[in-house]
CSV table of C-alpha atoms and ligand atoms in Angstrom, one decimal:
chain,number,residue,atom,x,y,z
A,1011,UNK,CA,0.0,0.0,0.0
A,1012,UNK,CA,1.2,3.5,-0.8
A,1013,UNK,CA,2.3,5.5,2.3
A,1014,UNK,CA,0.3,8.6,2.9
A,1015,UNK,CA,2.8,11.3,3.8
A,1016,UNK,CA,2.2,14.9,5.0
A,1017,UNK,CA,5.1,17.3,4.4
A,1018,UNK,CA,5.1,20.6,6.3
A,1019,UNK,CA,7.0,23.5,4.8
A,1020,UNK,CA,6.8,21.6,1.5
A,1021,UNK,CA,7.8,24.6,-0.6
A,1022,UNK,CA,10.9,25.4,1.4
A,1023,UNK,CA,14.4,24.4,0.2
A,1024,UNK,CA,14.5,21.0,1.9
A,1025,UNK,CA,10.7,20.5,2.0
A,1026,UNK,CA,10.6,20.6,-1.8
A,1027,UNK,CA,13.2,17.8,-2.0
A,1028,UNK,CA,11.2,15.7,0.5
A,1029,UNK,CA,8.1,16.1,-1.7
A,1030,UNK,CA,10.1,15.3,-4.9
A,1031,UNK,CA,11.7,12.1,-3.4
A,1032,UNK,CA,8.4,10.9,-1.8
A,1033,UNK,CA,6.5,11.3,-5.1
A,1034,UNK,CA,9.3,9.4,-6.9
A,1035,UNK,CA,8.9,6.6,-4.3
A,1036,UNK,CA,5.2,6.4,-5.2
A,1037,UNK,CA,3.9,7.9,-1.9
A,1038,UNK,CA,0.6,9.7,-1.7
A,1039,UNK,CA,1.9,13.2,-0.8
A,1040,UNK,CA,0.2,16.0,0.9
A,1041,UNK,CA,2.2,19.1,1.5
A,1042,UNK,CA,1.7,22.5,3.0
A,1043,UNK,CA,3.0,25.9,2.0
A,1044,UNK,CA,2.5,29.4,3.3
A,1045,UNK,CA,3.6,32.4,1.3
A,1046,UNK,CA,6.0,30.9,-1.2
A,1047,UNK,CA,4.0,28.9,-3.8
A,1048,UNK,CA,4.9,25.3,-4.6
A,1049,UNK,CA,6.9,24.7,-7.8
A,1050,UNK,CA,4.9,23.5,-10.8
A,1051,UNK,CA,7.2,20.5,-11.2
A,1052,UNK,CA,5.7,19.1,-7.9
A,1053,UNK,CA,2.1,19.4,-8.9
A,1054,UNK,CA,1.5,15.7,-8.4
A,1055,UNK,CA,1.5,16.4,-4.6
A,1056,UNK,CA,-1.7,17.6,-2.9
A,1057,UNK,CA,-0.9,21.2,-1.8
A,1058,UNK,CA,-2.6,23.0,1.0
A,1059,UNK,CA,-2.0,26.6,2.0
A,1060,UNK,CA,-1.8,26.9,5.8
A,1061,UNK,CA,0.0,28.4,8.7
A,1062,UNK,CA,0.7,25.2,10.6
A,1063,UNK,CA,1.6,26.4,14.2
A,1064,UNK,CA,-1.9,26.6,15.7
A,1065,UNK,CA,-3.3,23.6,17.5
A,1066,UNK,CA,-6.7,23.8,15.7
A,1067,UNK,CA,-4.9,23.7,12.3
A,1068,UNK,CA,-2.7,20.8,13.5
A,1069,UNK,CA,-5.7,18.7,14.6
A,1070,UNK,CA,-7.7,19.6,11.5
A,1071,UNK,CA,-4.9,18.6,9.1
A,1072,UNK,CA,-4.4,15.3,10.9
A,1073,UNK,CA,-8.1,14.5,11.2
A,1074,UNK,CA,-8.9,15.3,7.6
A,1075,UNK,CA,-5.8,14.0,5.9
A,1076,UNK,CA,-5.1,11.0,8.1
A,1077,UNK,CA,-1.4,10.7,7.1
A,1078,UNK,CA,0.6,7.8,8.3
A,1079,UNK,CA,3.7,10.0,8.7
A,1080,UNK,CA,4.5,13.7,9.0
A,1081,UNK,CA,7.9,15.2,7.9
A,1082,UNK,CA,8.2,18.7,9.2
A,1083,UNK,CA,10.5,21.0,7.4
A,1084,UNK,CA,8.8,24.3,8.4
A,1085,UNK,CA,10.8,26.6,10.5
A,1086,UNK,CA,11.6,30.2,11.4
A,1087,UNK,CA,15.1,30.4,10.0
A,1088,UNK,CA,16.0,34.2,10.2
A,1089,UNK,CA,18.6,33.7,12.9
A,1090,UNK,CA,19.3,37.4,13.4
A,1091,UNK,CA,15.6,38.4,13.5
A,1092,UNK,CA,15.0,35.9,16.3
A,1093,UNK,CA,17.0,38.3,18.5
A,1094,UNK,CA,14.4,41.0,18.3
A,1095,UNK,CA,11.8,41.7,15.5
A,1096,UNK,CA,11.0,38.0,14.9
A,1097,UNK,CA,11.3,36.8,18.5
A,1098,UNK,CA,7.7,35.9,18.9
A,1099,UNK,CA,7.4,34.0,15.5
A,1100,UNK,CA,10.7,32.4,16.1
A,1101,UNK,CA,9.5,31.0,19.5
A,1102,UNK,CA,6.0,30.0,18.2
A,1103,UNK,CA,7.4,28.1,15.1
A,1104,UNK,CA,10.6,26.7,16.4
A,1105,UNK,CA,10.0,26.1,20.1
A,1106,UNK,CA,6.3,25.5,20.5
A,1107,UNK,CA,5.0,24.0,17.2
A,1108,UNK,CA,7.2,20.8,17.2
A,1109,UNK,CA,5.9,19.7,20.6
A,1110,UNK,CA,2.3,20.2,19.5
A,1111,UNK,CA,2.8,18.3,16.3
A,1112,UNK,CA,4.7,15.5,18.0
A,1113,UNK,CA,2.0,15.1,20.7
A,1114,UNK,CA,-0.9,15.1,18.3
A,1115,UNK,CA,0.9,12.6,16.0
A,1116,UNK,CA,1.8,10.4,18.9
A,1117,UNK,CA,-1.8,10.2,20.1
A,1118,UNK,CA,-2.7,8.9,16.6
A,1119,UNK,CA,0.3,6.6,16.2
A,1120,UNK,CA,1.7,8.8,13.3
A,1121,UNK,CA,5.4,9.0,12.8
A,1122,UNK,CA,6.7,12.6,13.2
A,1123,UNK,CA,10.1,13.8,12.0
A,1124,UNK,CA,11.3,17.3,12.8
A,1125,UNK,CA,14.6,19.1,12.1
A,1126,UNK,CA,16.8,21.0,14.5
A,1127,UNK,CA,20.2,22.7,14.1
A,1128,UNK,CA,23.9,22.3,15.0
A,1129,UNK,CA,23.5,25.8,16.6
A,1130,UNK,CA,22.3,24.1,19.8
A,1131,UNK,CA,26.1,23.8,20.5
A,1132,UNK,CA,28.4,26.7,21.2
A,1133,UNK,CA,31.3,25.4,19.0
A,1134,UNK,CA,33.8,25.5,21.8
A,1135,UNK,CA,34.4,21.8,22.3
A,1136,UNK,CA,34.0,19.9,19.0
A,1137,UNK,CA,33.3,17.4,17.7
A,1138,UNK,CA,29.8,16.9,19.1
A,1139,UNK,CA,27.9,13.7,19.5
A,1140,UNK,CA,24.1,13.6,20.0
A,1141,UNK,CA,24.4,13.1,23.8
A,1142,UNK,CA,26.7,16.1,24.4
A,1143,UNK,CA,25.3,18.9,26.4
A,1144,UNK,CA,24.0,21.8,24.3
A,1145,UNK,CA,24.9,25.4,25.0
A,1146,UNK,CA,23.0,27.7,22.6
A,1147,UNK,CA,24.4,31.1,21.9
A,1148,UNK,CA,21.4,32.8,20.3
A,1149,UNK,CA,17.6,33.1,20.6
A,1150,UNK,CA,17.3,31.1,17.4
A,1151,UNK,CA,19.4,28.3,18.9
A,1152,UNK,CA,17.4,28.4,22.2
A,1153,UNK,CA,14.2,28.2,20.3
A,1154,UNK,CA,15.4,25.1,18.3
A,1155,UNK,CA,16.7,23.5,21.5
A,1156,UNK,CA,13.4,23.9,23.3
A,1157,UNK,CA,11.7,22.6,20.1
A,1158,UNK,CA,13.8,19.5,20.0
A,1159,UNK,CA,13.4,18.7,23.7
A,1160,UNK,CA,9.6,19.1,23.6
A,1161,UNK,CA,9.3,17.0,20.4
A,1162,UNK,CA,11.5,14.2,21.8
A,1163,UNK,CA,9.4,14.1,25.0
A,1164,UNK,CA,6.4,13.4,22.8
A,1165,UNK,CA,8.2,10.6,20.9
A,1166,UNK,CA,9.4,12.4,17.8
A,1167,UNK,CA,12.4,11.6,15.6
A,1168,UNK,CA,14.6,14.7,15.6
A,1169,UNK,CA,17.4,15.3,13.0
A,1170,UNK,CA,20.0,18.0,13.7
A,1171,UNK,CA,21.3,19.5,10.5
A,1172,UNK,CA,23.6,22.4,9.5
A,1173,UNK,CA,24.3,24.8,6.5
A,1174,UNK,CA,21.8,23.3,4.1
A,1175,UNK,CA,22.7,23.9,0.5
A,1176,UNK,CA,20.9,23.1,-2.8
A,1177,UNK,CA,20.6,24.3,-6.3
A,1178,UNK,CA,17.7,26.5,-5.1
A,1179,UNK,CA,18.1,30.2,-5.5
A,1180,UNK,CA,17.4,30.6,-1.7
A,1181,UNK,CA,20.8,28.9,-1.0
A,1182,UNK,CA,22.3,32.3,-0.5
A,1183,UNK,CA,25.9,31.5,0.4
A,1184,UNK,CA,26.4,29.1,-2.4
A,1185,UNK,CA,24.8,31.5,-4.9
A,1186,UNK,CA,26.9,34.4,-3.8
A,1187,UNK,CA,30.1,32.3,-4.0
A,1188,UNK,CA,29.3,31.0,-7.5
A,1189,UNK,CA,28.3,34.3,-8.9
A,1190,UNK,CA,31.5,36.0,-7.7
A,1191,UNK,CA,33.7,33.2,-9.0
A,1192,UNK,CA,32.0,33.3,-12.4
A,1193,UNK,CA,32.6,37.1,-12.5
A,1194,UNK,CA,36.2,36.6,-11.6
A,1195,UNK,CA,35.7,38.5,-8.3
A,1196,UNK,CA,37.4,37.7,-5.0
A,1197,UNK,CA,35.4,35.6,-2.5
A,1198,UNK,CA,36.2,36.6,1.1
A,1199,UNK,CA,35.1,33.6,3.2
A,1200,UNK,CA,35.2,33.0,6.9
A,1201,UNK,CA,38.0,30.8,8.2
A,1202,UNK,CA,36.5,30.9,11.7
A,1203,UNK,CA,33.0,29.4,11.1
A,1204,UNK,CA,33.1,25.7,10.8
A,1205,UNK,CA,30.1,23.4,10.2
A,1206,UNK,CA,29.2,20.3,8.3
A,1207,UNK,CA,27.5,21.6,5.1
A,1208,UNK,CA,24.5,19.4,4.2
A,1209,UNK,CA,23.0,18.8,0.8
A,1210,UNK,CA,19.3,19.4,1.0
A,1211,UNK,CA,18.5,16.4,-1.2
A,1212,UNK,CA,20.5,14.1,1.1
A,1213,UNK,CA,18.8,15.5,4.2
A,1214,UNK,CA,15.4,15.0,2.6
A,1215,UNK,CA,16.3,11.4,1.8
A,1216,UNK,CA,17.4,10.8,5.4
A,1217,UNK,CA,14.2,12.3,6.7
A,1218,UNK,CA,12.2,9.8,4.7
A,1219,UNK,CA,14.6,6.9,5.7
A,1220,UNK,CA,14.1,8.0,9.4
A,1221,UNK,CA,10.5,7.0,9.2
A,1222,UNK,CA,11.7,3.4,9.7
A,1223,UNK,CA,12.9,4.3,13.2
A,1224,UNK,CA,11.0,4.2,16.4
A,1225,UNK,CA,11.0,7.5,18.3
A,1226,UNK,CA,12.0,9.2,20.4
A,1227,UNK,CA,15.3,9.4,18.6
A,1228,UNK,CA,17.9,12.2,18.1
A,1229,UNK,CA,20.3,12.0,15.1
A,1230,UNK,CA,22.9,14.2,13.6
A,1231,UNK,CA,21.9,14.4,9.9
A,1232,UNK,CA,24.8,16.5,8.4
A,1233,UNK,CA,27.4,16.2,5.7
A,1234,UNK,CA,30.2,13.9,6.7
A,1235,UNK,CA,32.9,16.6,6.5
A,1236,UNK,CA,33.2,19.6,8.8
A,1237,UNK,CA,34.8,22.6,7.1
A,1238,UNK,CA,35.1,26.3,7.3
A,1239,UNK,CA,33.2,28.6,5.0
A,1240,UNK,CA,36.6,29.3,3.4
A,1241,UNK,CA,37.2,25.6,2.7
A,1242,UNK,CA,33.6,25.3,1.4
A,1243,UNK,CA,34.1,28.1,-1.0
A,1244,UNK,CA,37.4,26.6,-2.2
A,1245,UNK,CA,35.7,23.2,-2.7
A,1246,UNK,CA,33.0,25.0,-4.8
A,1247,UNK,CA,35.7,26.7,-7.0
A,1248,UNK,CA,37.6,23.4,-7.5
A,1249,UNK,CA,34.5,21.3,-8.3
A,1250,UNK,CA,33.1,23.9,-10.7
A,1251,UNK,CA,36.3,24.7,-12.5
A,1252,UNK,CA,36.9,28.2,-11.2
A,1253,UNK,CA,40.1,29.6,-9.8
A,1254,UNK,CA,40.6,28.6,-6.2
A,1255,UNK,CA,42.9,31.6,-5.8
A,1256,UNK,CA,39.9,33.9,-5.9
A,1257,UNK,CA,38.8,32.6,-2.5
A,1258,UNK,CA,40.4,34.7,0.3
A,1259,UNK,CA,40.4,34.0,4.0
A,1260,UNK,CA,38.3,36.4,6.1
A,1261,UNK,CA,37.2,36.6,9.7
A,1262,UNK,CA,33.6,36.7,11.0
A,1263,UNK,CA,34.9,39.4,13.4
A,1264,UNK,CA,35.0,41.8,10.5
A,1265,UNK,CA,31.2,41.9,10.2
A,1266,UNK,CA,28.5,42.6,12.8
A,1267,UNK,CA,25.8,39.9,13.1
A,1268,UNK,CA,23.0,40.4,15.7
A,1269,UNK,CA,23.0,36.8,16.8
A,1270,UNK,CA,26.2,35.1,18.0
A,1271,UNK,CA,27.3,32.1,15.9
A,1272,UNK,CA,29.3,29.1,17.1
A,1273,UNK,CA,32.9,29.0,15.7
A,1274,UNK,CA,33.7,25.3,15.3
A,1275,UNK,CA,30.5,23.4,15.2
A,1276,UNK,CA,31.6,20.0,13.9
A,1277,UNK,CA,29.1,17.2,14.5
A,1278,UNK,CA,29.7,13.5,14.6
A,1279,UNK,CA,27.6,11.4,12.3
A,1280,UNK,CA,28.4,7.8,13.4
A,1281,UNK,CA,24.9,7.3,14.9
A,1282,UNK,CA,23.3,8.2,11.5
A,1283,UNK,CA,25.4,5.5,9.9
A,1284,UNK,CA,24.6,3.0,12.7
A,1285,UNK,CA,20.8,3.6,12.8
A,1286,UNK,CA,20.1,4.2,9.1
A,1287,UNK,CA,23.1,2.8,7.3
A,1288,UNK,CA,23.6,6.1,5.4
A,1289,UNK,CA,26.1,9.0,5.2
A,1290,UNK,CA,25.5,12.4,3.8
A,1291,UNK,CA,28.3,13.2,1.3
A,1292,UNK,CA,30.7,16.1,1.6
A,1293,UNK,CA,30.3,19.2,-0.8
A,1294,UNK,CA,33.5,18.0,-2.4
A,1295,UNK,CA,31.5,15.1,-3.8
A,1296,UNK,CA,28.2,16.8,-4.3
A,1297,UNK,CA,29.1,20.1,-6.0
A,1298,UNK,CA,30.7,18.4,-9.0
A,1299,UNK,CA,27.6,16.3,-9.5
A,1300,UNK,CA,25.2,19.2,-9.4
A,1301,UNK,CA,27.5,21.7,-11.1
A,1302,UNK,CA,25.3,22.0,-14.2
A,1303,UNK,CA,22.2,22.6,-12.1
A,1304,UNK,CA,24.0,25.2,-10.0
A,1305,UNK,CA,25.2,27.1,-13.0
A,1306,UNK,CA,21.7,27.1,-14.5
A,1307,UNK,CA,20.2,28.4,-11.2
A,1308,UNK,CA,22.8,31.0,-10.2
A,1309,UNK,CA,24.1,32.2,-13.5
A,1310,UNK,CA,20.8,32.5,-15.4
A,1311,UNK,CA,18.6,35.7,-15.4
A,1312,UNK,CA,15.6,33.8,-13.9
A,1313,UNK,CA,17.0,33.6,-10.4
A,1314,UNK,CA,14.7,34.8,-7.6
A,1315,UNK,CA,15.8,38.0,-5.9
B,2328,LIG,N1,19.0,26.2,6.0
B,2328,LIG,C1,19.9,25.8,6.9
B,2328,LIG,O1,21.1,26.1,6.7
B,2328,LIG,C2,19.5,25.1,8.1
B,2328,LIG,C3,20.5,24.9,9.2
B,2328,LIG,C4,20.1,24.2,10.3
B,2328,LIG,C5,18.8,23.7,10.4
B,2328,LIG,N2,17.9,23.9,9.4
B,2328,LIG,C6,16.6,23.4,9.6
B,2328,LIG,O2,16.3,22.5,8.5
B,2328,LIG,C7,14.9,22.5,8.2
B,2328,LIG,C8,14.7,22.9,6.8
B,2328,LIG,O3,15.3,24.1,6.5
B,2328,LIG,P1,15.2,24.9,5.1
B,2328,LIG,O4,16.4,25.8,5.0
B,2328,LIG,O5,15.0,23.9,4.0
B,2328,LIG,O6,13.9,25.7,5.3
B,2328,LIG,P2,13.3,26.9,4.5
B,2328,LIG,O7,13.8,26.9,3.0
B,2328,LIG,O8,13.5,28.2,5.2
B,2328,LIG,O9,11.8,26.6,4.5
B,2328,LIG,C9,11.0,26.7,5.6
B,2328,LIG,C10,9.5,26.7,5.1
B,2328,LIG,O10,8.7,26.8,6.3
B,2328,LIG,C11,7.6,27.6,5.9
B,2328,LIG,N3,7.0,28.1,7.2
B,2328,LIG,C12,7.7,28.9,8.1
B,2328,LIG,N4,6.8,29.1,9.1
B,2328,LIG,C13,5.6,28.6,8.8
B,2328,LIG,C14,4.4,28.5,9.4
B,2328,LIG,N5,4.2,29.0,10.6
B,2328,LIG,N6,3.4,27.8,8.8
B,2328,LIG,C15,3.6,27.2,7.6
B,2328,LIG,N7,4.7,27.2,7.0
B,2328,LIG,C16,5.8,27.9,7.5
B,2328,LIG,C17,8.1,28.7,5.0
B,2328,LIG,O11,7.1,29.2,4.2
B,2328,LIG,P3,7.1,30.7,3.7
B,2328,LIG,O12,8.5,31.0,3.2
B,2328,LIG,O13,6.1,30.6,2.5
B,2328,LIG,O14,6.7,31.5,4.8
B,2328,LIG,C18,9.2,27.9,4.2
B,2328,LIG,O15,8.7,27.4,3.0
B,2328,LIG,C19,14.3,23.6,9.2
B,2328,LIG,O16,13.8,23.0,10.4
B,2328,LIG,C20,15.5,24.4,9.6
B,2328,LIG,O17,15.4,25.1,10.8
B,2328,LIG,C21,18.3,24.6,8.3
């Protein structure tokens, strides 16, 4: 029988990939979007426009659609705005909503997968395993940490990810790097911010694979290699045939960001391999493979602003 899957945030960068993979697997896919409309290429999914944070909406969606599983990719991702102008939305969406979804799903025996962030750690003592004690440095990080704790209490499967990239115009860092390289301009990239860059398509695949697990479960679902933004930009240049010499080391101390970022947030991924038998490739492997798609997205005039 076809699995009936509900994807929240289905028009987001990773959500789109979940919908695409689930359709290719022959699942019956329901997906929500809010402001950003879903792409035409995914019209085989059943799309619903909804703000999905209120308990009444959550109950209505579950009662009417009766999904067997929910993959939740919706989030408030404006890290700096969480410090002030977006604090309320940040809290509602990242801290409160996952616990509500997890509880309502658990009452009905529905699997629920939600995504957190490497920012729950402060980057002072890497590498981090799932059981290490978090120390969030920003309001965004606190909101996601509360979200993961509440979701886990209600039996969810929680995947922590980092620096998600894709051939989607909303992958800002990647787009900026590629455009500058293509124009022969220097790319100043931080040597002091380390993470495990994660390919959206691989994260989406893992979120679907994770439906096999029994919750509660917390897994690091990040690319297998931890690197600085500087190394990431160099890997992009190398894989796409641009001059690596254009990538120049810079320090995050040179720019002012409202929210504090962890410096060396390297995550261990052994548990992902052990529980699901998968690894998320490094950008060194991925970028070459999707180089054509990336050039089409970032170097064509159709790119979203
Ligand atoms: N991107 C990263 O580097 C990164 C790093 C660590 C963790 N993560 C986590 O990974 C997951 C996927 O991230 P992503 O970058 O793929 O997300 P994304 O592209 O920012 O998409 C998030 C989606 O959620 C929707 N949304 C937000 N609030 C909503 C609400 N209240 N009701 C309904 N829809 C709502 C947004 O719709 P509208 O745009 O239409 O409002 C958007 O389509 C998230 O949990 C994120 O926190 C991402």
